Structure formats: C-alpha cells, structure tokens
CSV table of C-alpha atoms in Angstrom, one decimal:
chain,number,residue,atom,x,y,z
A,1,MET,CA,54.3,136.7,46.5
A,2,LYS,CA,58.0,137.3,45.1
A,3,ASP,CA,60.4,134.3,45.2
A,4,GLN,CA,63.1,135.1,47.9
A,5,ASN,CA,65.7,134.4,45.4
A,6,GLU,CA,64.6,136.8,42.8
A,7,PHE,CA,66.6,140.1,42.7
A,8,ILE,CA,67.2,143.1,40.4
A,9,VAL,CA,70.4,144.1,39.2
A,10,GLU,CA,71.5,147.5,39.4
A,11,GLY,CA,73.9,150.5,38.8
A,12,LYS,CA,77.3,150.6,37.2
A,13,LEU,CA,79.7,147.3,36.6
A,14,VAL,CA,82.5,147.7,38.9
A,15,PRO,CA,85.7,145.8,38.6
A,16,VAL,CA,87.1,143.7,41.5
A,17,THR,CA,90.4,142.0,42.2
A,18,THR,CA,91.2,139.3,44.4
A,19,LEU,CA,94.6,139.4,46.5
A,20,GLN,CA,95.5,136.6,43.6
A,21,LYS,CA,95.2,139.4,41.1
A,22,VAL,CA,92.4,137.8,39.6
A,23,ALA,CA,90.1,140.6,38.1
A,24,GLY,CA,86.4,140.3,38.2
A,25,VAL,CA,83.3,142.6,38.3
A,26,ALA,CA,80.7,143.2,40.5
A,27,LYS,CA,77.1,145.0,40.3
A,28,ARG,CA,74.5,145.8,43.3
A,29,ILE,CA,71.5,143.7,43.4
A,30,ASN,CA,68.4,144.2,45.2
A,31,GLY,CA,65.8,141.8,46.6
A,32,PRO,CA,62.6,142.0,48.4
A,33,ASP,CA,64.2,141.9,51.9
A,34,TYR,CA,67.8,142.4,51.2
A,35,ILE,CA,70.6,144.1,49.4
A,36,GLY,CA,73.9,142.9,48.1
A,37,LEU,CA,76.2,142.5,45.4
A,38,LEU,CA,76.7,139.8,42.2
A,39,LEU,CA,80.1,139.2,41.5
A,40,ALA,CA,81.9,137.3,38.5
A,41,TYR,CA,85.5,136.2,38.2
A,42,VAL,CA,87.5,134.3,35.5
A,43,ASP,CA,91.1,133.4,36.0
A,44,GLY,CA,94.0,132.8,33.5
A,45,LYS,CA,92.8,129.3,33.0
A,46,GLY,CA,89.4,129.5,32.4
A,47,GLN,CA,88.2,129.0,35.8
A,48,ALA,CA,85.2,130.8,36.8
A,49,VAL,CA,83.2,131.7,39.9
A,50,GLU,CA,80.0,133.8,40.7
A,51,VAL,CA,79.3,135.1,44.2
A,52,ILE,CA,76.4,136.5,45.5
A,53,VAL,CA,76.6,138.6,48.8
A,54,LYS,CA,73.1,139.5,50.4
A,55,GLY,CA,72.1,140.9,53.6
A,56,PRO,CA,69.3,143.1,55.2
A,57,ALA,CA,69.9,146.9,54.3
A,58,ALA,CA,70.0,148.0,57.9
A,59,THR,CA,73.5,146.0,58.2
A,60,SER,CA,75.0,146.7,54.7
A,61,THR,CA,77.2,149.8,56.0
A,62,GLN,CA,78.1,148.1,59.0
A,63,LEU,CA,79.5,145.0,57.3
A,64,GLU,CA,81.0,147.0,54.1
A,65,GLN,CA,84.7,146.2,55.0
A,66,PRO,CA,84.4,142.6,56.3
A,67,ILE,CA,82.6,142.0,53.1
A,68,ALA,CA,85.1,143.8,50.8
A,69,ASP,CA,88.0,141.6,52.9
A,70,MET,CA,85.8,138.3,51.9
A,71,ILE,CA,85.7,139.3,48.4
A,72,GLN,CA,89.5,139.9,47.9
A,73,SER,CA,90.2,136.7,49.9
A,74,ILE,CA,88.6,134.5,47.1
A,75,THR,CA,91.0,132.1,46.0
A,76,PHE,CA,91.5,130.3,43.0
A,77,LYS,CA,93.3,126.6,43.2
A,78,PRO,CA,94.5,124.4,40.2
C-alpha cells in the first residue's frame, strides 16, 4: 500500500501571483486518492512558502474558483 502523502508531480510549471503581487509557480499533483496543486512562492525579502492543495478528483472542477481565490489571498507579512 502506498503512503497517502506520496504524490506524482505532473504537467507544466504555471506562474501564479497573489493579490500582493508575490510571484510563484504551481504544478499539478496526483496521489493515490486525490488530485491537487503544489505551489511555491518567494517574496522580495526571501520569505518562502510552499502550499499543497489536494482533494478528491470528483470535486476538483466544483472547487476551482474557491481554490483560485484562496491561492490569490496568500499574504506575506514582515
């Protein structure tokens, strides 16, 4: 049995930007029972964040906009 935390990174690297204009990149991930995104951001001061969004494949299209809104709302604070 595979570990539930294992996933495969697939597809093209896609640029993403927060509402604060912090640039990052995203790639799709596929796990044993889910699909999602792996995102990475680094702000101008060297602060970094990694985000993993995952959920059942059946709900992925229903939640596209709420997930995009959540990703854009990531905030870097001093």
